[in-house]
mmCIF file of C-alpha atoms in Angstrom:
data_model
loop_
_atom_site.group_PDB
_atom_site.id
_atom_site.type_symbol
_atom_site.label_atom_id
_atom_site.label_comp_id
_atom_site.label_asym_id
_atom_site.label_seq_id
_atom_site.Cartn_x
_atom_site.Cartn_y
_atom_site.Cartn_z
ATOM 1 C CA MET A 1 -21.652 -13.789 10.341
ATOM 2 C CA LEU A 2 -22.897 -10.750 12.329
ATOM 3 C CA LEU A 3 -24.341 -8.085 9.258
ATOM 4 C CA GLY A 4 -22.347 -5.638 9.784
ATOM 5 C CA LYS A 5 -18.868 -7.192 8.932
ATOM 6 C CA ALA A 6 -20.293 -8.668 6.216
ATOM 7 C CA VAL A 7 -20.892 -5.070 5.171
ATOM 8 C CA ARG A 8 -17.725 -4.055 6.003
ATOM 9 C CA LEU A 9 -16.013 -7.037 3.873
ATOM 10 C CA GLU A 10 -17.611 -5.824 0.964
ATOM 11 C CA ARG A 11 -16.149 -2.586 1.371
ATOM 12 C CA ILE A 12 -12.724 -3.703 1.290
ATOM 13 C CA PHE A 13 -13.233 -7.032 -1.499
ATOM 14 C CA ASN A 14 -14.864 -6.430 -4.930
ATOM 15 C CA ARG A 15 -17.941 -8.061 -4.977
ATOM 16 C CA ASN A 16 -17.755 -9.872 -7.488
ATOM 17 C CA THR A 17 -14.352 -11.652 -7.632
ATOM 18 C CA HIS A 18 -13.733 -11.393 -3.896
ATOM 19 C CA ARG A 19 -10.381 -10.794 -3.904
ATOM 20 C CA ALA A 20 -8.448 -7.487 -3.345
ATOM 21 C CA ILE A 21 -5.925 -4.914 -3.119
ATOM 22 C CA ILE A 22 -4.887 -3.512 -0.730
ATOM 23 C CA VAL A 23 -2.098 -0.636 -0.131
ATOM 24 C CA PRO A 24 -0.505 -0.495 2.974
ATOM 25 C CA MET A 25 0.156 2.888 3.967
ATOM 26 C CA ASP A 26 1.896 1.879 7.958
ATOM 27 C CA HIS A 27 5.775 2.348 6.492
ATOM 28 C CA GLY A 28 6.148 5.730 8.446
ATOM 29 C CA VAL A 29 6.550 4.356 12.018
ATOM 30 C CA THR A 30 8.764 1.664 10.975
ATOM 31 C CA VAL A 31 11.091 3.881 9.244
ATOM 32 C CA GLY A 32 9.840 7.217 9.491
ATOM 33 C CA PRO A 33 8.357 9.540 6.460
ATOM 34 C CA ILE A 34 10.318 7.389 3.088
ATOM 35 C CA SER A 35 9.274 8.418 -0.542
ATOM 36 C CA GLY A 36 5.995 8.100 -1.971
ATOM 37 C CA LEU A 37 4.283 8.692 2.040
ATOM 38 C CA ILE A 38 5.371 12.167 2.357
ATOM 39 C CA ASP A 39 1.216 14.138 1.024
ATOM 40 C CA MET A 40 -0.852 11.655 2.455
ATOM 41 C CA ARG A 41 -3.526 12.753 0.088
ATOM 42 C CA ASP A 42 -2.114 12.489 -3.008
ATOM 43 C CA ALA A 43 -0.844 8.818 -1.847
ATOM 44 C CA VAL A 44 -4.023 8.296 -0.849
ATOM 45 C CA ASN A 45 -6.311 9.557 -3.985
ATOM 46 C CA GLN A 46 -3.342 8.409 -6.385
ATOM 47 C CA VAL A 47 -4.486 4.071 -5.896
ATOM 48 C CA ALA A 48 -7.236 5.364 -5.283
ATOM 49 C CA GLU A 49 -7.670 6.819 -8.820
ATOM 50 C CA GLY A 50 -6.180 3.621 -9.164
ATOM 51 C CA GLY A 51 -8.547 1.091 -7.866
ATOM 52 C CA ALA A 52 -7.259 -0.388 -4.546
ATOM 53 C CA ASN A 53 -9.245 -1.930 -2.665
ATOM 54 C CA ALA A 54 -8.470 -0.063 0.204
ATOM 55 C CA VAL A 55 -4.728 1.353 2.560
ATOM 56 C CA LEU A 56 -4.117 0.621 5.693
ATOM 57 C CA MET A 57 -2.899 3.143 7.917
ATOM 58 C CA HIS A 58 -2.018 3.787 11.474
ATOM 59 C CA LYS A 59 -4.077 5.343 13.526
ATOM 60 C CA GLY A 60 -2.943 8.719 12.890
ATOM 61 C CA LEU A 61 -2.762 8.891 9.690
ATOM 62 C CA PRO A 62 -6.594 9.635 9.045
ATOM 63 C CA ARG A 63 -6.753 13.450 9.393
ATOM 64 C CA CYS A 64 -3.826 13.708 6.762
ATOM 65 C CA SER A 65 -4.672 11.772 4.537
ATOM 66 C CA HIS A 66 -8.971 12.085 4.027
ATOM 67 C CA ARG A 67 -9.600 13.885 1.298
ATOM 68 C CA GLY A 68 -12.670 14.137 0.359
ATOM 69 C CA ARG A 69 -13.462 14.172 -3.081
ATOM 70 C CA GLY A 70 -12.599 11.657 -5.608
ATOM 71 C CA ARG A 71 -13.108 8.072 -5.817
ATOM 72 C CA ASP A 72 -13.926 5.830 -2.085
ATOM 73 C CA VAL A 73 -11.338 3.618 -1.496
ATOM 74 C CA GLY A 74 -11.894 0.780 2.387
ATOM 75 C CA LEU A 75 -9.753 2.159 5.412
ATOM 76 C CA ILE A 76 -8.089 -0.441 7.873
ATOM 77 C CA ILE A 77 -6.677 0.912 11.324
ATOM 78 C CA HIS A 78 -3.140 -1.126 11.252
ATOM 79 C CA LEU A 79 -2.925 -1.095 15.450
ATOM 80 C CA SER A 80 0.728 -2.969 15.452
ATOM 81 C CA ALA A 81 4.092 -1.301 15.761
ATOM 82 C CA SER A 82 7.722 -0.698 15.916
ATOM 83 C CA THR A 83 10.567 1.101 14.802
ATOM 84 C CA SER A 84 14.353 -0.013 12.599
ATOM 85 C CA LEU A 85 15.332 1.406 15.347
ATOM 86 C CA SER A 86 15.185 -0.963 18.596
ATOM 87 C CA PRO A 87 17.331 -3.433 18.569
ATOM 88 C CA TYR A 88 14.103 -5.421 18.848
ATOM 89 C CA PRO A 89 12.743 -4.006 15.513
ATOM 90 C CA ASN A 90 10.689 -7.990 15.705
ATOM 91 C CA ALA A 91 8.511 -7.855 18.299
ATOM 92 C CA LYS A 92 4.819 -5.846 18.497
ATOM 93 C CA ALA A 93 3.199 -3.387 20.121
ATOM 94 C CA LEU A 94 -0.234 -2.407 20.399
ATOM 95 C CA VAL A 95 -1.093 1.184 20.041
ATOM 96 C CA GLY A 96 -4.241 1.427 19.840
ATOM 97 C CA THR A 97 -8.193 -1.146 19.257
ATOM 98 C CA VAL A 98 -10.399 -1.599 17.848
ATOM 99 C CA GLU A 99 -13.178 0.690 19.263
ATOM 100 C CA ASP A 100 -9.296 3.712 17.722
ATOM 101 C CA ALA A 101 -10.332 1.730 14.027
ATOM 102 C CA ILE A 102 -14.727 2.315 14.569
ATOM 103 C CA LYS A 103 -14.766 6.131 15.439
ATOM 104 C CA LEU A 104 -12.807 6.568 12.528
ATOM 105 C CA GLY A 105 -14.577 5.121 9.678
ATOM 106 C CA ALA A 106 -12.219 1.535 9.805
ATOM 107 C CA ASP A 107 -13.569 -1.190 7.448
ATOM 108 C CA ALA A 108 -11.055 -3.363 9.736
ATOM 109 C CA VAL A 109 -7.736 -3.647 11.672
ATOM 110 C CA SER A 110 -4.779 -5.140 11.630
ATOM 111 C CA LEU A 111 -3.047 -7.103 14.058
ATOM 112 C CA HIS A 112 1.494 -7.741 12.217
ATOM 113 C CA VAL A 113 2.885 -11.191 14.638
ATOM 114 C CA ASN A 114 6.389 -12.076 13.346
ATOM 115 C CA LEU A 115 6.319 -15.841 15.450
ATOM 116 C CA GLY A 116 9.389 -17.395 16.155
ATOM 117 C CA ASP A 117 10.760 -13.456 17.984
ATOM 118 C CA GLU A 118 11.455 -13.669 21.349
ATOM 119 C CA THR A 119 8.386 -11.864 22.124
ATOM 120 C CA GLU A 120 6.277 -14.310 19.982
ATOM 121 C CA ARG A 121 3.428 -15.483 23.092
ATOM 122 C CA ASP A 122 2.977 -11.276 23.401
ATOM 123 C CA MET A 123 2.056 -10.610 19.336
ATOM 124 C CA LEU A 124 0.025 -13.589 19.508
ATOM 125 C CA GLY A 125 -1.898 -12.588 22.658
ATOM 126 C CA HIS A 126 -2.167 -9.102 20.911
ATOM 127 C CA LEU A 127 -3.781 -10.529 18.111
ATOM 128 C CA GLY A 128 -6.509 -13.165 20.486
ATOM 129 C CA GLU A 129 -7.381 -10.065 21.918
ATOM 130 C CA ALA A 130 -8.044 -8.166 18.791
ATOM 131 C CA THR A 131 -9.957 -11.197 17.336
ATOM 132 C CA SER A 132 -12.634 -11.577 20.047
ATOM 133 C CA ARG A 133 -12.628 -7.950 20.979
ATOM 134 C CA ALA A 134 -13.491 -7.637 17.214
ATOM 135 C CA ALA A 135 -15.720 -9.825 16.677
ATOM 136 C CA GLU A 136 -17.836 -7.767 19.428
ATOM 137 C CA TRP A 137 -18.691 -5.103 17.658
ATOM 138 C CA GLY A 138 -17.717 -6.738 13.683
ATOM 139 C CA MET A 139 -15.027 -5.605 12.776
ATOM 140 C CA PRO A 140 -13.113 -7.769 10.315
ATOM 141 C CA VAL A 141 -9.213 -8.680 11.237
ATOM 142 C CA LEU A 142 -6.543 -8.647 9.420
ATOM 143 C CA ALA A 143 -3.345 -11.059 10.224
ATOM 144 C CA MET A 144 -0.175 -10.006 9.087
ATOM 145 C CA VAL A 145 2.006 -13.266 10.184
ATOM 146 C CA TYR A 146 6.058 -13.332 9.245
ATOM 147 C CA ALA A 147 7.948 -15.950 10.475
ATOM 148 C CA ARG A 148 11.220 -14.010 12.288
ATOM 149 C CA GLY A 149 13.721 -15.757 14.365
ATOM 150 C CA PRO A 150 16.374 -17.357 15.217
ATOM 151 C CA LYS A 151 14.870 -20.450 14.819
ATOM 152 C CA VAL A 152 13.884 -19.711 11.022
ATOM 153 C CA LYS A 153 16.132 -20.647 8.623
ATOM 154 C CA ASP A 154 14.388 -19.689 5.602
ATOM 155 C CA GLU A 155 10.788 -17.766 5.386
ATOM 156 C CA TYR A 156 9.836 -18.097 3.093
ATOM 157 C CA ASP A 157 9.338 -21.865 2.981
ATOM 158 C CA ALA A 158 5.838 -22.836 2.182
ATOM 159 C CA GLU A 159 5.078 -25.321 5.419
ATOM 160 C CA VAL A 160 6.539 -22.399 7.011
ATOM 161 C CA VAL A 161 3.885 -20.295 5.656
ATOM 162 C CA ALA A 162 1.772 -22.578 5.846
ATOM 163 C CA HIS A 163 2.647 -22.347 9.559
ATOM 164 C CA CYS A 164 2.344 -18.544 10.111
ATOM 165 C CA ALA A 165 -1.423 -18.479 7.898
ATOM 166 C CA ARG A 166 -2.993 -21.332 10.233
ATOM 167 C CA VAL A 167 -2.203 -19.164 12.639
ATOM 168 C CA GLY A 168 -4.495 -16.782 11.625
ATOM 169 C CA THR A 169 -6.765 -18.229 11.012
ATOM 170 C CA GLU A 170 -7.233 -20.508 14.012
ATOM 171 C CA LEU A 171 -6.987 -16.919 16.639
ATOM 172 C CA GLY A 172 -9.918 -15.606 14.595
ATOM 173 C CA ALA A 173 -8.541 -13.269 12.258
ATOM 174 C CA ASP A 174 -10.839 -12.668 8.734
ATOM 175 C CA VAL A 175 -8.391 -12.572 6.474
ATOM 176 C CA VAL A 176 -4.585 -13.002 6.679
ATOM 177 C CA LYS A 177 -1.926 -11.945 4.737
ATOM 178 C CA VAL A 178 1.608 -13.929 4.687
ATOM 179 C CA PRO A 179 4.932 -13.428 2.438
ATOM 180 C CA TYR A 180 4.522 -14.860 -1.725
ATOM 181 C CA THR A 181 6.759 -18.919 -1.015
ATOM 182 C CA GLY A 182 7.317 -18.348 -5.491
ATOM 183 C CA ASP A 183 5.403 -20.752 -7.191
ATOM 184 C CA ILE A 184 2.382 -22.025 -8.040
ATOM 185 C CA GLU A 185 2.585 -24.726 -6.631
ATOM 186 C CA SER A 186 4.510 -23.735 -3.217
ATOM 187 C CA PHE A 187 1.478 -21.517 -2.431
ATOM 188 C CA SER A 188 -1.272 -23.410 -3.338
ATOM 189 C CA ARG A 189 -0.320 -26.126 0.160
ATOM 190 C CA VAL A 190 -0.596 -22.267 1.461
ATOM 191 C CA THR A 191 -3.801 -21.041 0.578
ATOM 192 C CA ASP A 192 -5.785 -24.625 0.669
ATOM 193 C CA ALA A 193 -4.284 -25.141 4.488
ATOM 194 C CA CYS A 194 -7.271 -21.922 5.344
ATOM 195 C CA CYS A 195 -11.139 -21.434 5.178
ATOM 196 C CA ILE A 196 -9.733 -17.673 5.229
ATOM 197 C CA PRO A 197 -9.207 -15.071 2.598
ATOM 198 C CA VAL A 198 -5.021 -15.332 1.461
ATOM 199 C CA VAL A 199 -3.030 -12.492 0.832
ATOM 200 C CA ILE A 200 -0.102 -11.048 -0.070
ATOM 201 C CA ALA A 201 2.663 -9.558 0.888
ATOM 202 C CA GLY A 202 4.234 -7.400 -1.785
ATOM 203 C CA GLY A 203 8.400 -6.955 0.291
ATOM 204 C CA ALA A 204 11.201 -5.324 -0.825
ATOM 205 C CA LYS A 205 11.115 -3.227 -3.869
ATOM 206 C CA MET A 206 11.175 -4.903 -7.372
ATOM 207 C CA ASP A 207 13.144 -3.792 -9.484
ATOM 208 C CA ASN A 208 10.870 -4.097 -12.651
ATOM 209 C CA ASP A 209 7.315 -4.261 -12.960
ATOM 210 C CA ARG A 210 7.000 -7.939 -14.899
ATOM 211 C CA ASP A 211 8.294 -9.169 -11.636
ATOM 212 C CA LEU A 212 6.194 -7.606 -9.656
ATOM 213 C CA LEU A 213 2.394 -8.567 -11.505
ATOM 214 C CA GLN A 214 4.352 -12.613 -12.237
ATOM 215 C CA MET A 215 3.885 -12.432 -8.901
ATOM 216 C CA ALA A 216 1.107 -10.971 -8.139
ATOM 217 C CA HIS A 217 -0.648 -13.684 -10.961
ATOM 218 C CA ASP A 218 0.490 -16.063 -10.028
ATOM 219 C CA SER A 219 -0.873 -15.980 -6.218
ATOM 220 C CA ILE A 220 -4.126 -15.840 -7.748
ATOM 221 C CA GLN A 221 -3.571 -19.145 -10.122
ATOM 222 C CA ALA A 222 -2.367 -20.330 -6.594
ATOM 223 C CA GLY A 223 -6.121 -19.753 -4.372
ATOM 224 C CA GLY A 224 -4.804 -15.868 -3.611
ATOM 225 C CA SER A 225 -6.943 -14.031 -3.035
ATOM 226 C CA GLY A 226 -5.739 -10.641 -3.681
ATOM 227 C CA LEU A 227 -2.599 -8.045 -3.068
ATOM 228 C CA SER A 228 -1.972 -6.201 0.160
ATOM 229 C CA ILE A 229 1.506 -4.514 -1.268
ATOM 230 C CA GLY A 230 2.616 -0.614 0.115
ATOM 231 C CA ARG A 231 6.043 0.573 -1.845
ATOM 232 C CA ASN A 232 5.875 -0.985 -4.896
ATOM 233 C CA ILE A 233 3.094 0.633 -5.631
ATOM 234 C CA PHE A 234 2.915 4.290 -3.570
ATOM 235 C CA GLN A 235 7.160 4.319 -5.274
ATOM 236 C CA HIS A 236 5.962 3.431 -8.143
ATOM 237 C CA ALA A 237 6.744 5.840 -10.789
ATOM 238 C CA GLN A 238 2.305 5.629 -11.969
ATOM 239 C CA PRO A 239 1.261 4.829 -8.548
ATOM 240 C CA ALA A 240 -2.300 5.045 -9.798
ATOM 241 C CA ARG A 241 -1.133 3.340 -13.390
ATOM 242 C CA ILE A 242 0.831 -0.069 -11.957
ATOM 243 C CA VAL A 243 -2.751 -0.066 -9.485
ATOM 244 C CA GLN A 244 -4.213 -0.233 -12.640
ATOM 245 C CA ALA A 245 -2.543 -2.888 -13.861
ATOM 246 C CA LEU A 246 -2.665 -4.780 -10.637
ATOM 247 C CA HIS A 247 -6.208 -4.066 -10.846
ATOM 248 C CA GLY A 248 -5.965 -6.677 -14.679
ATOM 249 C CA ILE A 249 -4.923 -8.865 -13.109
ATOM 250 C CA VAL A 250 -6.711 -10.157 -9.938
ATOM 251 C CA HIS A 251 -10.326 -8.298 -10.454
ATOM 252 C CA LEU A 252 -9.595 -9.305 -14.459
ATOM 253 C CA ASP A 253 -7.814 -11.950 -14.395
ATOM 254 C CA TRP A 254 -5.364 -10.522 -17.184
ATOM 255 C CA GLU A 255 -2.092 -12.823 -18.188
ATOM 256 C CA VAL A 256 0.494 -10.938 -17.405
ATOM 257 C CA ASP A 257 1.840 -9.399 -20.539
ATOM 258 C CA GLN A 258 -1.697 -7.913 -21.331
ATOM 259 C CA ALA A 259 -0.796 -5.652 -18.043
ATOM 260 C CA LEU A 260 1.965 -4.675 -19.233
ATOM 261 C CA GLU A 261 1.030 -3.405 -21.813
ATOM 262 C CA LEU A 262 -1.416 -0.708 -20.483
ATOM 263 C CA LEU A 263 1.830 0.605 -18.697
ATOM 264 C CA LYS A 264 3.149 1.118 -22.042
ATOM 265 C CA ASP A 265 0.349 3.336 -22.879
#
């Protein structure tokens, strides 16, 4: 591995645990300015102070979120996008380059691929091109790979999710983000099929903290390398505190009840 890539990955993954808490904040392109992502400097500051390892956003947001103070946090620039207003919301277009991310001081780039969509071939092409370009610069690539299309019966099925993770691995990504399959045994089949770190998506906003913490805990037990969770962090009543609780689980091997106690204080 190039030294530059190794250094950048160490800004995202804890050097001791080799795990990460990533907070995606790219939702504005998809659904507009939602709660939790209005004041971007405050949003980034809260998750950074809580102990997040990195935030993820589109190339136009660092100018709105750079704080110039406080705890440091890694930066991942997202290179693909679509909007909920489109008749084809699962078709992701390429909207940035590896060079854009380098100019912004980013530590990694990310792309989104929806397997099974009618435009799958375009998204796979974008991922392949990005990983090749990123390799020239020593820039890590996070691939968000989901199964969403007319032939997909259950996007959380372990075999389907393992296929998603393997696509990211085989096309040159350094980290792959996939949905959690619901239990330790099935998610272990996903992580076993990859030689790169696998992080889980947060999904829809959850009703209670225990469910979120349990999912995080079980994914780690299954061999996962961390979390890439957005709404369940930045829309939480106490974003910094929920990140602290997740930090305990991901980096300190806390049990769920121990993490819940932190939220009661």
